[in-house]
Coordinates of C-alpha atoms in Angstrom, one line a residue:
M36 CA 72.0 93.6 95.3
P37 CA 75.2 95.6 95.3
V38 CA 75.4 99.1 93.9
S39 CA 77.7 100.1 91.0
R40 CA 81.4 100.8 91.5
A41 CA 80.5 104.4 90.8
G42 CA 78.2 104.3 93.8
A43 CA 79.0 104.2 97.5
S44 CA 82.5 104.9 98.6
I45 CA 82.6 101.8 100.7
L46 CA 82.0 99.6 97.7
F47 CA 84.6 101.7 95.8
I48 CA 87.2 100.8 98.3
C49 CA 86.2 97.1 98.2
T50 CA 86.5 97.3 94.4
L51 CA 90.0 98.6 94.8
L52 CA 90.8 95.8 97.1
A53 CA 89.4 93.3 94.7
G54 CA 91.6 94.5 91.9
C55 CA 94.4 92.4 93.1
V56 CA 95.3 91.0 89.7
D57 CA 96.2 93.7 87.1
P58 CA 95.6 92.8 83.5
Y59 CA 98.7 91.4 81.8
Y60 CA 98.8 90.9 78.0
P61 CA 101.8 89.0 76.6
E62 CA 102.3 88.6 72.9
F63 CA 100.8 85.5 71.4
Q64 CA 99.7 84.6 67.9
D65 CA 97.9 87.3 66.0
K66 CA 94.4 85.9 66.3
Q67 CA 94.7 84.6 69.8
E68 CA 92.5 85.8 72.7
S69 CA 93.0 84.7 76.3
M70 CA 90.8 84.5 79.3
V71 CA 91.9 87.1 81.9
V72 CA 91.0 86.4 85.5
E73 CA 91.3 89.2 88.1
A74 CA 90.4 87.6 91.3
L75 CA 91.2 88.3 95.0
I76 CA 89.5 87.0 98.1
T77 CA 90.7 88.9 101.2
D78 CA 90.0 88.2 104.8
H79 CA 87.9 91.3 105.2
P80 CA 84.2 90.5 105.3
G81 CA 82.2 92.3 102.7
W82 CA 81.8 92.5 98.9
Q83 CA 84.3 90.4 97.0
V84 CA 84.7 91.0 93.3
I85 CA 86.0 88.8 90.5
Y86 CA 86.6 90.3 87.0
L87 CA 86.6 88.2 83.8
S88 CA 87.6 89.5 80.4
R89 CA 89.2 88.4 77.2
S90 CA 92.5 89.9 76.0
S91 CA 92.6 91.3 72.5
P92 CA 94.7 89.9 69.7
V93 CA 98.2 91.5 69.6
N94 CA 97.3 93.8 66.7
E95 CA 94.4 95.3 68.7
S96 CA 94.1 97.2 72.0
G97 CA 92.0 96.8 75.1
T98 CA 89.9 93.9 76.5
R99 CA 86.3 92.9 76.3
P100 CA 84.4 91.7 79.4
E101 CA 83.4 88.1 79.7
T102 CA 79.7 88.3 80.4
D103 CA 77.0 85.8 81.4
A104 CA 79.4 83.4 83.1
Y105 CA 78.7 81.3 86.1
V106 CA 81.3 82.1 88.8
S107 CA 81.6 80.4 92.2
V108 CA 84.2 79.9 94.9
S109 CA 84.1 76.5 96.7
D110 CA 85.9 75.4 99.8
D111 CA 87.0 72.0 101.2
L112 CA 84.2 72.1 103.8
G113 CA 81.7 71.6 100.9
R114 CA 80.4 75.1 100.8
S115 CA 80.0 77.1 97.5
T116 CA 79.5 80.8 97.1
E117 CA 78.1 82.1 93.8
F118 CA 79.3 85.4 92.4
R119 CA 76.6 87.3 90.4
E120 CA 77.3 89.6 87.5
Q121 CA 76.4 93.2 88.4
E122 CA 78.4 95.0 85.7
P123 CA 79.8 93.6 82.4
G124 CA 82.5 91.1 83.4
A125 CA 82.3 92.0 87.1
Y126 CA 80.9 89.3 89.5
Y127 CA 80.1 90.2 93.1
S128 CA 79.4 88.3 96.3
W129 CA 79.1 89.2 99.9
M130 CA 81.2 87.0 102.1
T131 CA 81.1 86.8 105.8
A132 CA 84.0 86.3 108.3
G133 CA 83.0 82.6 108.7
E134 CA 83.6 82.0 105.0
L135 CA 87.1 83.7 105.1
A136 CA 89.2 81.7 107.5
S137 CA 92.9 80.7 107.4
G138 CA 93.6 77.0 106.9
I139 CA 90.6 76.5 104.6
T140 CA 91.3 75.6 100.9
Y141 CA 89.4 77.4 98.2
R142 CA 88.9 76.9 94.4
L143 CA 87.6 79.3 91.8
N144 CA 85.2 77.9 89.2
V145 CA 84.1 79.6 86.0
V146 CA 81.8 78.3 83.4
T147 CA 81.5 80.7 80.4
S148 CA 78.3 81.2 78.3
D149 CA 79.8 79.0 75.6
G150 CA 80.4 76.1 78.0
E151 CA 84.2 76.5 78.6
V152 CA 85.2 75.5 82.1
Y153 CA 88.0 77.2 84.0
E154 CA 89.3 76.3 87.4
S155 CA 92.0 77.4 89.8
E156 CA 94.4 75.1 91.6
P157 CA 93.2 74.6 95.2
E158 CA 94.6 77.4 97.3
M159 CA 94.8 77.5 101.1
F160 CA 94.0 80.7 102.9
P161 CA 97.2 81.9 104.6
S162 CA 97.4 83.1 108.2
P163 CA 96.5 86.8 108.8
S164 CA 98.8 89.4 107.4
P165 CA 101.2 91.1 109.8
A166 CA 100.4 94.7 110.6
I167 CA 102.1 97.5 108.9
D168 CA 104.2 99.3 111.5
K169 CA 104.9 102.5 109.7
V170 CA 104.4 104.4 106.4
Y171 CA 106.5 107.5 106.0
W172 CA 108.1 109.7 103.3
E173 CA 111.4 111.4 102.6
F174 CA 112.5 114.1 100.2
E175 CA 114.1 112.8 97.0
T176 CA 115.6 114.1 93.8
V177 CA 115.2 111.8 90.8
G178 CA 117.4 112.1 87.7
T179 CA 115.8 112.3 84.3
S180 CA 117.0 112.0 80.7
D181 CA 117.6 115.7 80.9
R182 CA 120.5 116.0 83.4
T183 CA 119.8 119.7 83.9
D184 CA 116.2 119.1 85.0
P185 CA 116.0 116.6 87.8
L186 CA 112.7 115.9 89.6
N187 CA 112.2 116.9 93.2
G188 CA 109.5 115.3 95.3
I189 CA 109.0 112.7 98.0
R190 CA 109.1 108.9 98.1
F191 CA 107.1 106.8 100.5
Y192 CA 108.4 103.9 102.5
V193 CA 106.9 101.1 104.5
D194 CA 108.2 99.3 107.6
M195 CA 106.9 95.9 108.8
E196 CA 108.0 93.6 111.6
A197 CA 106.4 90.2 112.1
E198 CA 106.8 87.1 114.1
P199 CA 109.0 84.4 112.5
D200 CA 106.0 82.0 112.0
Q201 CA 103.8 84.7 110.2
G202 CA 103.6 85.2 106.5
R203 CA 106.9 86.0 104.8
N204 CA 105.8 87.0 101.3
F205 CA 104.3 90.4 100.7
R206 CA 102.7 92.6 98.0
W207 CA 101.7 96.2 98.5
E208 CA 98.9 97.9 96.6
L209 CA 98.6 101.7 96.8
V210 CA 95.6 104.0 96.5
E211 CA 96.3 107.8 96.4
T212 CA 93.9 110.6 97.1
W213 CA 94.7 114.3 96.8
E214 CA 92.8 117.5 97.3
Y215 CA 93.0 120.3 94.7
Q216 CA 91.2 123.5 93.8
A217 CA 89.9 125.4 90.8
A218 CA 91.6 128.7 90.0
N219 CA 88.6 131.0 90.7
P220 CA 85.2 131.3 92.4
I221 CA 82.0 131.3 90.3
H222 CA 80.0 134.5 90.2
Y223 CA 77.6 133.9 87.3
Y224 CA 76.3 131.0 85.1
Y225 CA 75.2 131.6 81.5
D226 CA 72.9 129.1 79.8
G227 CA 71.3 131.6 77.4
I228 CA 70.2 133.6 80.4
M229 CA 72.6 135.2 82.9
H230 CA 72.1 133.7 86.4
Q231 CA 73.9 134.7 89.6
W232 CA 75.6 131.6 91.1
P233 CA 74.3 130.9 94.6
D234 CA 77.6 129.4 96.1
S235 CA 80.8 130.9 94.6
F236 CA 82.9 128.0 95.9
S237 CA 80.6 125.0 95.3
Y238 CA 82.9 123.6 92.6
H239 CA 86.1 125.0 94.0
T240 CA 87.5 122.1 96.0
C241 CA 87.8 118.5 94.7
W242 CA 89.3 115.2 95.7
Y243 CA 90.7 112.6 93.3
T244 CA 91.2 109.0 94.3
G245 CA 93.0 106.4 92.1
K246 CA 94.9 103.2 92.3
I247 CA 98.7 103.4 91.6
D248 CA 99.4 100.9 88.8
Q249 CA 102.8 99.7 90.1
I250 CA 103.7 96.3 91.6
Y251 CA 105.7 96.2 94.8
T252 CA 106.8 92.8 96.2
A253 CA 109.2 91.7 98.9
T254 CA 110.0 88.5 100.8
T255 CA 111.8 87.5 104.0
R256 CA 111.6 83.7 103.4
N257 CA 115.4 83.5 103.1
A258 CA 116.1 85.8 106.0
E259 CA 116.4 85.0 109.7
S260 CA 114.2 87.8 110.8
N261 CA 110.7 88.5 109.4
T262 CA 111.4 92.3 109.2
I263 CA 111.2 94.8 106.3
K264 CA 112.6 98.3 106.9
G265 CA 112.6 101.2 104.5
F266 CA 111.0 99.4 101.6
P267 CA 110.5 102.0 98.8
L268 CA 107.1 102.7 97.4
N269 CA 105.8 105.4 95.0
F270 CA 107.5 108.7 94.2
V271 CA 105.4 111.8 93.9
S272 CA 107.1 114.7 92.1
E273 CA 106.5 118.4 92.2
K274 CA 105.6 118.3 88.5
T275 CA 102.0 117.6 89.4
Q276 CA 99.6 119.3 91.9
R277 CA 99.2 116.2 94.0
L278 CA 101.3 117.6 96.9
Q279 CA 100.2 121.3 96.6
T280 CA 97.3 121.1 99.1
R281 CA 96.9 117.8 100.8
Y282 CA 97.8 114.2 99.8
S283 CA 97.0 110.8 101.3
L284 CA 98.4 107.4 100.5
Q285 CA 96.6 104.2 101.6
V286 CA 98.8 101.2 101.7
F287 CA 97.3 97.7 101.5
Q288 CA 99.7 94.9 102.5
Y289 CA 98.8 91.4 101.1
S290 CA 100.3 88.3 102.6
L291 CA 101.1 85.7 99.8
N292 CA 102.0 82.1 99.7
D293 CA 105.1 81.1 97.8
E294 CA 103.4 80.4 94.5
A295 CA 101.5 83.7 94.5
Y296 CA 104.6 85.6 95.4
D297 CA 106.7 84.0 92.7
F298 CA 103.9 84.9 90.1
W299 CA 103.8 88.5 91.2
K300 CA 107.6 88.8 91.3
R301 CA 107.9 87.5 87.7
I302 CA 105.3 90.1 86.6
E303 CA 107.1 92.8 88.5
V304 CA 110.4 92.0 86.8
Q305 CA 108.9 91.8 83.4
N306 CA 107.2 95.1 83.8
Q307 CA 110.6 96.6 84.7
E308 CA 112.5 95.0 81.8
S309 CA 110.1 95.4 78.9
G310 CA 109.5 99.1 79.1
G311 CA 111.5 100.1 76.1
I312 CA 111.4 99.1 72.4
Y313 CA 114.9 97.6 72.6
E314 CA 114.0 95.5 75.7
R315 CA 112.9 91.9 75.4
Q316 CA 109.2 91.4 74.8
P317 CA 107.2 90.1 77.8
D318 CA 106.6 86.3 78.0
Y319 CA 103.6 84.4 79.2
V320 CA 103.7 84.1 83.0
S321 CA 101.6 81.1 84.1
G322 CA 99.3 81.5 87.0
N323 CA 97.1 79.0 88.8
M324 CA 94.1 79.1 86.4
Y325 CA 93.5 76.6 83.6
N326 CA 90.9 75.5 81.1
T327 CA 89.7 72.0 82.2
N328 CA 89.0 71.1 78.5
N329 CA 92.1 72.6 76.9
Q330 CA 95.3 72.5 79.0
E331 CA 97.1 74.3 76.1
E332 CA 95.1 77.5 76.4
Y333 CA 96.8 80.5 78.0
V334 CA 94.9 81.7 81.0
L335 CA 96.1 85.0 82.4
G336 CA 95.9 86.1 86.0
F337 CA 96.0 84.5 89.4
F338 CA 93.3 83.4 91.9
N339 CA 94.6 85.1 95.1
L340 CA 93.7 84.4 98.7
C341 CA 95.2 87.4 100.4
P342 CA 95.0 88.3 104.1
V343 CA 95.4 92.1 104.1
S344 CA 96.4 94.8 106.5
E345 CA 96.4 98.5 105.7
K346 CA 97.6 101.9 106.8
R347 CA 97.0 105.5 105.7
I348 CA 99.2 108.5 105.8
F349 CA 98.4 112.2 105.1
V350 CA 100.9 114.7 103.8
D351 CA 100.1 118.5 104.0
S352 CA 101.5 121.0 101.5
I353 CA 105.3 120.7 101.5
A354 CA 107.4 123.9 101.6
G355 CA 110.3 124.0 99.3
L356 CA 108.6 122.3 96.3
S357 CA 107.5 124.2 93.2
Y358 CA 104.2 123.3 91.8
P359 CA 102.8 123.9 88.3
A360 CA 100.2 126.7 87.7
I361 CA 96.6 125.7 87.7
D362 CA 95.4 124.9 84.2
C363 CA 93.4 128.1 83.5
T364 CA 93.5 131.0 81.1
L365 CA 90.9 133.6 81.5
E366 CA 89.6 135.9 78.7
T367 CA 87.8 139.2 79.5
I368 CA 84.4 139.9 77.9
M369 CA 81.8 142.6 78.5
H370 CA 78.8 140.5 77.7
P371 CA 78.1 136.7 77.3
S372 CA 77.2 137.4 73.6
S373 CA 80.8 138.5 73.1
R374 CA 82.2 135.2 74.4
P375 CA 85.2 133.7 72.5
A376 CA 84.4 131.4 69.6
W377 CA 85.7 128.4 71.5
M378 CA 83.4 129.0 74.5
T379 CA 80.3 126.8 74.4
I380 CA 77.1 127.4 76.3
P381 CA 76.6 126.9 79.2
F382 CA 79.6 128.4 81.0
F383 CA 80.7 130.1 84.2
L384 CA 81.9 133.6 84.7
I385 CA 83.7 135.7 87.3
S386 CA 83.1 139.4 87.7
F387 CA 86.2 141.6 87.6
D388 CA 84.1 144.5 89.1
P389 CA 85.5 145.6 92.5
L390 CA 82.1 144.6 94.0
N391 CA 81.9 141.4 92.1
I392 CA 78.8 142.6 90.3
G393 CA 78.4 142.9 86.6
P394 CA 81.0 143.4 83.8
P395 CA 83.8 143.0 82.9
Y396 CA 83.7 139.3 83.2
G397 CA 86.3 136.6 83.0
V398 CA 85.6 133.3 81.2
G399 CA 87.6 130.1 80.8
T400 CA 87.6 126.3 80.8
H401 CA 89.5 123.5 82.4
L402 CA 90.2 124.3 86.0
C403 CA 89.2 128.0 85.8
F404 CA 86.0 127.4 87.7
D405 CA 85.0 123.8 88.0
C406 CA 87.4 121.5 89.8
R407 CA 85.6 118.4 88.5
N408 CA 87.3 119.1 85.2
G409 CA 90.4 117.7 86.8
G410 CA 88.8 114.3 87.2
G411 CA 87.9 114.5 90.9
T412 CA 84.7 114.9 92.8
I413 CA 83.4 117.6 95.1
I414 CA 82.3 115.0 97.6
K415 CA 84.7 115.0 100.5
P416 CA 85.9 111.4 101.3
D417 CA 84.7 110.0 104.6
F418 CA 88.3 109.4 105.7
W419 CA 89.6 112.9 104.9
E420 CA 90.9 114.6 108.0

């Protein structure tokens, strides 16, 4: 039985890979809810995950997981793999290399707890994805609405060169990780009693990992060569602390068939065009999922069969960029009982004494002492160099 996504880092990466379909919620009638299918089968053996949810009516926000469904993937060889629910709306299955072969046709099958049946169109697994040749970055200055305050930073790029008979449609998914620090070491801990903290730097360094919610697609199907050079990816500005210590970008390259590419391209264009209140509202973009009993129902998402290749790049602190100060304001006290009114127990303290023993003390919140308050973890990733 697999562990939670909050568990092992290996499963966390698999979960990121499995999140190939980002939720997309167009405007329908006020009361309407739609099935949302987030499904990707890659050619990497291991845990594969399918997410099911219901979109909220347009006057509400968020989604609710579709629980207690029967989920399976069948192929044209007569095999069927069941996906079991391990978290609300998240259905897992371990698939081997023999079950993930190019040239085999697959179909996703979903039966909800109320008896509704959803299926995908049959999809053939494409040939393996070409390798990523290079991921690199360049300095860039981006204009803003305030012409006197442009953004400095770096933009990442990807190069790929493949044989003419390999896949020609691509989507890139990005996962970023950065290292950051708290402002101060910890000397004491107060929980009603003053304790000397055993390791002053135990919560000093953290790592944050997250998926970048942008869609990047490109195709060479109308070009003579199957080559992509200098394709722009994400921009990281100096307005955050991402680049201050060390930053890593992991790039996943998915090879898509024509139908999947056209779906993702339409989603990408709509995301770019519907960002402002004066832009046109997004329309329903049909995927390859349908309700077998109700062809008129809107079903959101796409059952993807995606060969994948990947590459990681590290970026050390870049000279010439100016980073914001760490979010910390210290107040000086002589005794924990004289703490500020906003300071709740328990809390950390630093000694301002030259020997780091006794008062006066500094107290504060946010990133003053505990880097975990920035959303990261003190557990160093296995891939961190």
